[in-house]
XYZ file of C-alpha atoms in Angstrom:
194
model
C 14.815 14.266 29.230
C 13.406 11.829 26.829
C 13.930 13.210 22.720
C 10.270 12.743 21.134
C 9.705 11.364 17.463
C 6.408 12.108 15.487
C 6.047 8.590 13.634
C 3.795 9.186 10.352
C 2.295 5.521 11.544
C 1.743 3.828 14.741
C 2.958 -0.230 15.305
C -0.744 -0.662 15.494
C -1.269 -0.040 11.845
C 1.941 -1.913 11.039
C 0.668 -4.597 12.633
C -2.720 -4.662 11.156
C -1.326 -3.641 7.122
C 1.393 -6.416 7.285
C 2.119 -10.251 7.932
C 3.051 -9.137 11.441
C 2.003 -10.439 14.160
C 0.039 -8.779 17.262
C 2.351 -10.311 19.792
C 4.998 -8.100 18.522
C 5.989 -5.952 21.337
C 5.673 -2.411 20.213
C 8.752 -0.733 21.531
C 10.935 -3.680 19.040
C 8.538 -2.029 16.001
C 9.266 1.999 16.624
C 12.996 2.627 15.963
C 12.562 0.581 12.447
C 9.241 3.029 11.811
C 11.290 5.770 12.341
C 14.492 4.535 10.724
C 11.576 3.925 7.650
C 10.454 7.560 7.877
C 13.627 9.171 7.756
C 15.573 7.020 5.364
C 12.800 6.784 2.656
C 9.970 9.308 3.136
C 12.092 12.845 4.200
C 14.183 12.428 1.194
C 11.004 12.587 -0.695
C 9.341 15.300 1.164
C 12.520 17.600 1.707
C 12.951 18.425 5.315
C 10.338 21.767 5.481
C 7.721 19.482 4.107
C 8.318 16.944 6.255
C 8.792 19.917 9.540
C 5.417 21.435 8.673
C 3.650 17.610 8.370
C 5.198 17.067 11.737
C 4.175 20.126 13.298
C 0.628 19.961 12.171
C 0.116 16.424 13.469
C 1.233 17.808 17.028
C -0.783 20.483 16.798
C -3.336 18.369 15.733
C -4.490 20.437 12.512
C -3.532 17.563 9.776
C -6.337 18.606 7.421
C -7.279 19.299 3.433
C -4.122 18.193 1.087
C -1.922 17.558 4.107
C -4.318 14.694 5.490
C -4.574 13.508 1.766
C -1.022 13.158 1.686
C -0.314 11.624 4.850
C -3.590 9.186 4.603
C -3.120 8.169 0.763
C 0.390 8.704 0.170
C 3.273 8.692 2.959
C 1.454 6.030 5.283
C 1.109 3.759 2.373
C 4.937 3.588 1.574
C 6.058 3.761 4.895
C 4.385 0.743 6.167
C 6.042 -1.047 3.817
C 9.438 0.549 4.285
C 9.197 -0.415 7.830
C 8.023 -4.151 7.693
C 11.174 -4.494 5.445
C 13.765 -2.683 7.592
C 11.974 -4.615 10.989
C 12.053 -8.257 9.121
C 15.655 -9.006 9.302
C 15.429 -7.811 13.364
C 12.076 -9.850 14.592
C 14.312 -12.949 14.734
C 16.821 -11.610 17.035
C 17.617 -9.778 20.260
C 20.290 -8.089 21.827
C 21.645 -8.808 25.280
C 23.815 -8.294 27.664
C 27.044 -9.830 25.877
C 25.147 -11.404 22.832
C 22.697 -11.506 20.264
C 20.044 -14.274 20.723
C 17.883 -16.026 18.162
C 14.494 -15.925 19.020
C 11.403 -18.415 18.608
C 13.241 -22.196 18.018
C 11.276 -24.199 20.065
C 11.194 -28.513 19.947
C 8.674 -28.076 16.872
C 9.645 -25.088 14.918
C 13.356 -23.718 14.227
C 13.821 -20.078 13.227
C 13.803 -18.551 10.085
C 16.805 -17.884 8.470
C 17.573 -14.612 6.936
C 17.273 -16.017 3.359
C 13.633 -17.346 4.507
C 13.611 -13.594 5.522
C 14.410 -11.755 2.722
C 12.116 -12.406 0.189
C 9.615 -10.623 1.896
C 11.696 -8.311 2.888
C 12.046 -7.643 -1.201
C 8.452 -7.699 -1.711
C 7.663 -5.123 0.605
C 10.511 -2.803 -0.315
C 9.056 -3.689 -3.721
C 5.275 -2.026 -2.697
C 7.267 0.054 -0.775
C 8.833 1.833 -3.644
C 5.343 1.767 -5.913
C 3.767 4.005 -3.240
C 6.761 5.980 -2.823
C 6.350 6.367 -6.504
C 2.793 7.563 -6.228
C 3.768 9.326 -3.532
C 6.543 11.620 -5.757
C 3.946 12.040 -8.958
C 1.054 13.315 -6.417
C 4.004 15.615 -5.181
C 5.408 17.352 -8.345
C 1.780 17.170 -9.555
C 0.417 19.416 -6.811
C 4.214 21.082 -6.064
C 4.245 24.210 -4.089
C 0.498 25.421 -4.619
C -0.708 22.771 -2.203
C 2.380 22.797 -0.198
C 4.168 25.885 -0.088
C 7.719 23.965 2.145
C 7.912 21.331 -0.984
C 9.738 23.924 -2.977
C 11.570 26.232 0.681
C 14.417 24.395 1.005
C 16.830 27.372 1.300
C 18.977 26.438 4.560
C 22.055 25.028 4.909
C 21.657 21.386 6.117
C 18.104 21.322 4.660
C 17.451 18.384 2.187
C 15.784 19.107 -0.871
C 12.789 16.915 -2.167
C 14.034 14.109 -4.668
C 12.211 12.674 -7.472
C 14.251 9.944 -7.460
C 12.444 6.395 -6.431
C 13.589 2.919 -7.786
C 17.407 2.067 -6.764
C 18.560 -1.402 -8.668
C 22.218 -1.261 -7.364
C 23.544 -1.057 -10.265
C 25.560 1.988 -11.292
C 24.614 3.712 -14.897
C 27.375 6.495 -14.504
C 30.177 7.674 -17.149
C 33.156 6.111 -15.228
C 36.479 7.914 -15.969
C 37.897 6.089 -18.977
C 41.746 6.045 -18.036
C 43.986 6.648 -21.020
C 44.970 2.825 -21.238
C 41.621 2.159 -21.728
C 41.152 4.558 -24.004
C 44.324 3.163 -25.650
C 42.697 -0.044 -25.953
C 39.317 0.779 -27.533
C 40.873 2.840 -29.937
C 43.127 -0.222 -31.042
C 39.622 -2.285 -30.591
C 38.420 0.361 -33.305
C 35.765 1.430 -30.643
C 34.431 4.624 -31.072
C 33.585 6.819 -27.487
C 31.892 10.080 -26.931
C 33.038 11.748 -24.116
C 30.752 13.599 -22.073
């Protein structure tokens, strides 16, 4: 028995909101639209959000704010989330007892990754300004317009995050160790500690 995704976007619209290309064979495109949706949109949503917008596009009933939030919002952000995890993957293939490079012909070579990743940046970039948009439309309609944004009771549920932008770089208080505590104070460095 076959499991069965709900994607929030078919590789038709990938195809047609991105530099991809039509020959792209579809079943390549749908693990990396649902890696997308899962990694970047359900954290965002919170998991009885993103239950109810699944159920209601099976049912067919995606109307009012929930078609509003699918249409403007979440599609939006995940097509870019998923050109940028599929990018890195269009170049190779997977089988039997290796992984092939694909496309080097006589008058074209391959891309390399780093040819790769700048686009991959520049979508994760949009990516992250709709995901943006998506999270103020969110907390500015909250639980009036969507009663599951704030029912996130249940053990193993995720709660909705505000949080958008990620720049790798760490900002927390790191445990100061007394040695260096030692040497700031003989630096005549003043700490507060939190």
């Amino acid at each position: 028995m076959a499991i069965q995704h709900t994607l929030f976007i078919s590789a038709t619209r990938l195809k047609k909101d991105t530099a991809l290309g039509g020959s792209v064979d579809d079943n390549l495109i749908m693990p990396y639209i649902l890696l997308a949706q899962d990694m970047n949109i359900l954290p965002v949503l919170g998991t009885d959000l993103y239950e109810a917008i699944k159920t209601k596009i099976n049912g067919g009933t995606l109307t009012g704010d929930y078609k509003t939030l699918m249409e403007t919002y979440i599609q939006p952000a995940l097509v870019q989330f998923s050109f940028s995890q599929l990018a890195p993957y269009l170049r190779l293939r997977f089988v039997n007892n290796a992984v092939v490079v694909m496309g080097a012909t006589e008058q074209s070579s391959s891309a390399t990754y780093d040819d790769i990743k700048p686009l991959m940046d520049t979508a994760t970039d949009a990516a992250q300004f709709y995901r943006q948009r998506l999270i103020d439309y969110l907390t500015d309609k909250g639980s009036s317009a969507f009663p599951e944004y704030a029912s996130n009771n249940d053990a193993g549920e995720m709660s909705p995050t505000t949080r958008n932008y990620y720049a790798g770089l760490n900002l927390d208080i790191a445990p100061v160790s007394n040695r260096m505590k030692n040497f700031l104070q003989g630096a005549n460095i003043t700490t507060y500690d939190c």
